[in-house]
PDB file of C-alpha atoms in Angstrom:
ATOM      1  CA  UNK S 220     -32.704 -28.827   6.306  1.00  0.00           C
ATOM      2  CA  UNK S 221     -35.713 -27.428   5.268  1.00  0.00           C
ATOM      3  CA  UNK S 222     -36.612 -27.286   1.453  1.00  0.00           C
ATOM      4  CA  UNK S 223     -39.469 -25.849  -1.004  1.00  0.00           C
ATOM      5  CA  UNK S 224     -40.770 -23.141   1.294  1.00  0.00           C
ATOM      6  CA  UNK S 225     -40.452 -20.280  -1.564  1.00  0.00           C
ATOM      7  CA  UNK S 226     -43.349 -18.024  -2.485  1.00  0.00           C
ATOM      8  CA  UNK S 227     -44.586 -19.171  -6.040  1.00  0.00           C
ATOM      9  CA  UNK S 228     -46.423 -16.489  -7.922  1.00  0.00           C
ATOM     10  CA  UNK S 229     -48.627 -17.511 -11.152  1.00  0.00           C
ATOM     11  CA  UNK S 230     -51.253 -15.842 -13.517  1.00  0.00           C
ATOM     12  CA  UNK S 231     -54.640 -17.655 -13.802  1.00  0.00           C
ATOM     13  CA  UNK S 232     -56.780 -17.144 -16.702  1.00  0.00           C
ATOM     14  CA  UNK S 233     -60.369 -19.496 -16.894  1.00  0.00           C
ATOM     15  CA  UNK S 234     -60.952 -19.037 -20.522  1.00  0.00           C
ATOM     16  CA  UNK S 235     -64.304 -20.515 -22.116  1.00  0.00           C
ATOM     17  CA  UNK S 236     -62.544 -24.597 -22.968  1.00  0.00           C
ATOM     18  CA  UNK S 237     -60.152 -24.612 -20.519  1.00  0.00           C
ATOM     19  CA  UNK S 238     -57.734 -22.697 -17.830  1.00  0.00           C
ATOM     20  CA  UNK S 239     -54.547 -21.646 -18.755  1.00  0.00           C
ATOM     21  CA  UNK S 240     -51.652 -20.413 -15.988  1.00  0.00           C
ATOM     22  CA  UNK S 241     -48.327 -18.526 -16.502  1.00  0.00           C
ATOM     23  CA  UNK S 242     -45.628 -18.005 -13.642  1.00  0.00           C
ATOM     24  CA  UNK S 243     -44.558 -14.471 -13.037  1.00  0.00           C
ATOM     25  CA  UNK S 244     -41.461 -13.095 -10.893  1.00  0.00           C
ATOM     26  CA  UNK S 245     -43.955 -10.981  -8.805  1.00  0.00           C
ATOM     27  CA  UNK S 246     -47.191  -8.705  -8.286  1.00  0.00           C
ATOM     28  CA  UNK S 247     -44.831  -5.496  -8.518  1.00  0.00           C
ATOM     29  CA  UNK S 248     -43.046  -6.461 -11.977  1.00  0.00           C
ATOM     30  CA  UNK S 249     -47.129  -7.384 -13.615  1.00  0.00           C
ATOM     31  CA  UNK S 250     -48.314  -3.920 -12.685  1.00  0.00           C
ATOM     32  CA  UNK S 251     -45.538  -2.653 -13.639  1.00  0.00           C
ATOM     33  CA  UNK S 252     -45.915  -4.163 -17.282  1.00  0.00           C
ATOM     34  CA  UNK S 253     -49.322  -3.424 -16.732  1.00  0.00           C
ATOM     35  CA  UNK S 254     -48.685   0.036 -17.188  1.00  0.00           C
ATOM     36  CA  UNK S 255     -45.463   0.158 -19.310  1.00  0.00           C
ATOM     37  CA  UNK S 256     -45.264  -2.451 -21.943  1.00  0.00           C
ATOM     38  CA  UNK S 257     -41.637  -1.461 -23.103  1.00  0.00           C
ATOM     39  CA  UNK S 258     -40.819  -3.806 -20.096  1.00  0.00           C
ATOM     40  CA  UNK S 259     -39.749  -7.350 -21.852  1.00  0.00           C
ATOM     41  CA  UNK S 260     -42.240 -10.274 -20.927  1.00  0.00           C
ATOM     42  CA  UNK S 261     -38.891 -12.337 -19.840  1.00  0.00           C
ATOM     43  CA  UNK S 262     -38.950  -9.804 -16.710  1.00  0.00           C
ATOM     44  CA  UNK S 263     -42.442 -10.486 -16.124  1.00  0.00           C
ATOM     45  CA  UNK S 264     -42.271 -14.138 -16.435  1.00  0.00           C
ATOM     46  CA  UNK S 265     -40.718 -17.051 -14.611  1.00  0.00           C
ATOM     47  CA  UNK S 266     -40.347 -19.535 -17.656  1.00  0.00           C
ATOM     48  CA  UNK S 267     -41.459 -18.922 -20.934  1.00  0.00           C
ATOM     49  CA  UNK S 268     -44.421 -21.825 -20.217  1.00  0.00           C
ATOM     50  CA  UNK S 269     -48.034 -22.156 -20.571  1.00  0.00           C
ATOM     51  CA  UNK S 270     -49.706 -24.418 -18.354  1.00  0.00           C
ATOM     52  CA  UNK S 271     -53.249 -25.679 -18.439  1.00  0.00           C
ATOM     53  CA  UNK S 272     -55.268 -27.035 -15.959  1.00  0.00           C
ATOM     54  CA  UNK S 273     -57.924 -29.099 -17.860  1.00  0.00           C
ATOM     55  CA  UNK S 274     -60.434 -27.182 -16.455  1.00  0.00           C
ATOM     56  CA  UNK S 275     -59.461 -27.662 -12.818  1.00  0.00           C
ATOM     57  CA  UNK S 276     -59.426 -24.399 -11.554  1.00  0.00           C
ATOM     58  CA  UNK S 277     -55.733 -22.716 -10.003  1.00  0.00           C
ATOM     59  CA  UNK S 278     -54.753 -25.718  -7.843  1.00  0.00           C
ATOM     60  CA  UNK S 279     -55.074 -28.459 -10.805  1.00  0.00           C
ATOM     61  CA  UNK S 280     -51.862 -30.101 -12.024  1.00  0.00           C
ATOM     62  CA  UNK S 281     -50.544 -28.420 -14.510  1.00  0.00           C
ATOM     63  CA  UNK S 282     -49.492 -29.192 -18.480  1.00  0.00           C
ATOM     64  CA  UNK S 283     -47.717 -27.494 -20.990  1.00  0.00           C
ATOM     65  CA  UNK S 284     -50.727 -26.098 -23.378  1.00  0.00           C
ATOM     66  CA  UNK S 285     -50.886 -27.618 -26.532  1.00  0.00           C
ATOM     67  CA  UNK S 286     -50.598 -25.557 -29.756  1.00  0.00           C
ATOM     68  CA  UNK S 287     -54.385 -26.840 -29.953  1.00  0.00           C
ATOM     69  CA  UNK S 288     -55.382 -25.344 -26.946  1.00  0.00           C
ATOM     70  CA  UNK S 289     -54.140 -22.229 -27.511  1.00  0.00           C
ATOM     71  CA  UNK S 290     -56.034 -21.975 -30.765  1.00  0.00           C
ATOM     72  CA  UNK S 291     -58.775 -22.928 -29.752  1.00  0.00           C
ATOM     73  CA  UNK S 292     -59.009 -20.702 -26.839  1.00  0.00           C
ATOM     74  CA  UNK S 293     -57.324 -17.628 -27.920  1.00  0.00           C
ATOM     75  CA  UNK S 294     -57.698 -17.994 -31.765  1.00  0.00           C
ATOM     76  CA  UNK S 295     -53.773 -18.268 -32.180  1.00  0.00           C
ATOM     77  CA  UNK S 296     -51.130 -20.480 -31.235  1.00  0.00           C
ATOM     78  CA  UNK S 297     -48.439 -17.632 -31.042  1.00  0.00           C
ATOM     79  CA  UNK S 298     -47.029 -18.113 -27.186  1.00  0.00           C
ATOM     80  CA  UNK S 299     -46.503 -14.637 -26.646  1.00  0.00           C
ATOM     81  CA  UNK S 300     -49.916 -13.183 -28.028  1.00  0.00           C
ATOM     82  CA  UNK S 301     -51.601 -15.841 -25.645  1.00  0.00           C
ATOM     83  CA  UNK S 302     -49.103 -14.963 -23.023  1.00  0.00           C
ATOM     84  CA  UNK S 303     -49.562 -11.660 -23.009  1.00  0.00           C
ATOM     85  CA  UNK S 304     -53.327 -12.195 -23.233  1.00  0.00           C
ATOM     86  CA  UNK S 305     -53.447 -13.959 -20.245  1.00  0.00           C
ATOM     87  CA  UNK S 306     -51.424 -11.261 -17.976  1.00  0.00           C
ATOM     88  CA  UNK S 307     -53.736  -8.896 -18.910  1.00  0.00           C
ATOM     89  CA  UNK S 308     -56.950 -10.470 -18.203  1.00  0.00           C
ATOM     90  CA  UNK S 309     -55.961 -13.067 -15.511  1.00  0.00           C
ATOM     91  CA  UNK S 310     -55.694 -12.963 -11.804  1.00  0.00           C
ATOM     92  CA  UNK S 311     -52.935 -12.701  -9.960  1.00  0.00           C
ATOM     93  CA  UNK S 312     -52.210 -15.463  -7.485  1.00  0.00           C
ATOM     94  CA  UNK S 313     -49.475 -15.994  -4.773  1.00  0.00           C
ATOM     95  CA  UNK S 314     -48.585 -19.260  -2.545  1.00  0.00           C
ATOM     96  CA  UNK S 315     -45.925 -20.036  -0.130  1.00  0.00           C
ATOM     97  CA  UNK S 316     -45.583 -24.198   0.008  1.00  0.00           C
ATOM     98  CA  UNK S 317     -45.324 -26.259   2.792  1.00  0.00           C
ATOM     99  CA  UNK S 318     -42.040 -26.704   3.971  1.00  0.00           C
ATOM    100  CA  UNK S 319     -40.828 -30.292   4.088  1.00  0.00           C
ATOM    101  CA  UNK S 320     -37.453 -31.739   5.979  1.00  0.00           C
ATOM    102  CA  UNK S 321     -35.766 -34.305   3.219  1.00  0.00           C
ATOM    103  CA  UNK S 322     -33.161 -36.728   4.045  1.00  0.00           C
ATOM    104  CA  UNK S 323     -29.527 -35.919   3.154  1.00  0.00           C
ATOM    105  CA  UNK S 324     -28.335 -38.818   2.508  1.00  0.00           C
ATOM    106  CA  UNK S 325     -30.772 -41.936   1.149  1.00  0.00           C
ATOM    107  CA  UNK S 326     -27.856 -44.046   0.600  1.00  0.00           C
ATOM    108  CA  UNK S 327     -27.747 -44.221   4.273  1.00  0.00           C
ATOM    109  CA  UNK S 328     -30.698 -45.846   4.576  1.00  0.00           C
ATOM    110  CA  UNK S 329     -34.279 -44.745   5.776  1.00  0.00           C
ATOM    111  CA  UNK S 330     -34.349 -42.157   8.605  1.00  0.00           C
ATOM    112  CA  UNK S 331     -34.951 -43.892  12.390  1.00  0.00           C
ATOM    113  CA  UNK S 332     -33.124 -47.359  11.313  1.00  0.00           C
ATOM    114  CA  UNK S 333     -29.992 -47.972  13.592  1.00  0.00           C
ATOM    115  CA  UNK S 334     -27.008 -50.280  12.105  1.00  0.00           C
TER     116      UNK S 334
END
């Protein structure tokens, strides 16, 4: 069965010490909020998480941001200041993964091996 073939749509900010990314629902809810900021930031975003990339651009692996990081780049360490910070000035960015076939079963053994 095929797995992990979802669209993943993220925020990217490169701030002066270091990248920062946020996961949104999709393009249509961030313009949306864009425009209308009675809509709550939980409909905007996919996890209440900020990532940074250690200056490594959009496709770097990802950690939570420290409290230090935030302060240091956005002069506060209050996660939805910086959060909302980052939808505002960031770039929208949309993926779909690979798709990859799993095994069902690995107590079975590995895939090819008769018994």
């Amino acid at each position: 069965m095929p797995r992990a073939n979802e669209q993943t749509a993220k925020v990217f900010y490169k701030g002066a010490s270091d990248d920062f990314i946020v996961i949104v629902d999709d393009i249509k809810i961030l313009n949306d909020w864009r425009k209308d900021r009675s809509i709550a930031l939980s409909d905007v975003l996919n996890g209440w998480k900020i990532f940074v990339t250690h200056k490594h651009g959009a496709q770097g692996i990802m950690d939570t941001a420290s409290k230090a990081h935030l302060e240091n780049e956005f002069g506060t360490s209050d996660e939805e200041a910086c959060m909302t910070k980052i939808l505002e000035n960031g770039e929208y960015q949309s993926s779909v993964t690979r798709e990859r076939q799993d095994d069902t079963n690995v107590a079975n053994g590995p895939i090819g091996i008769t018994r």
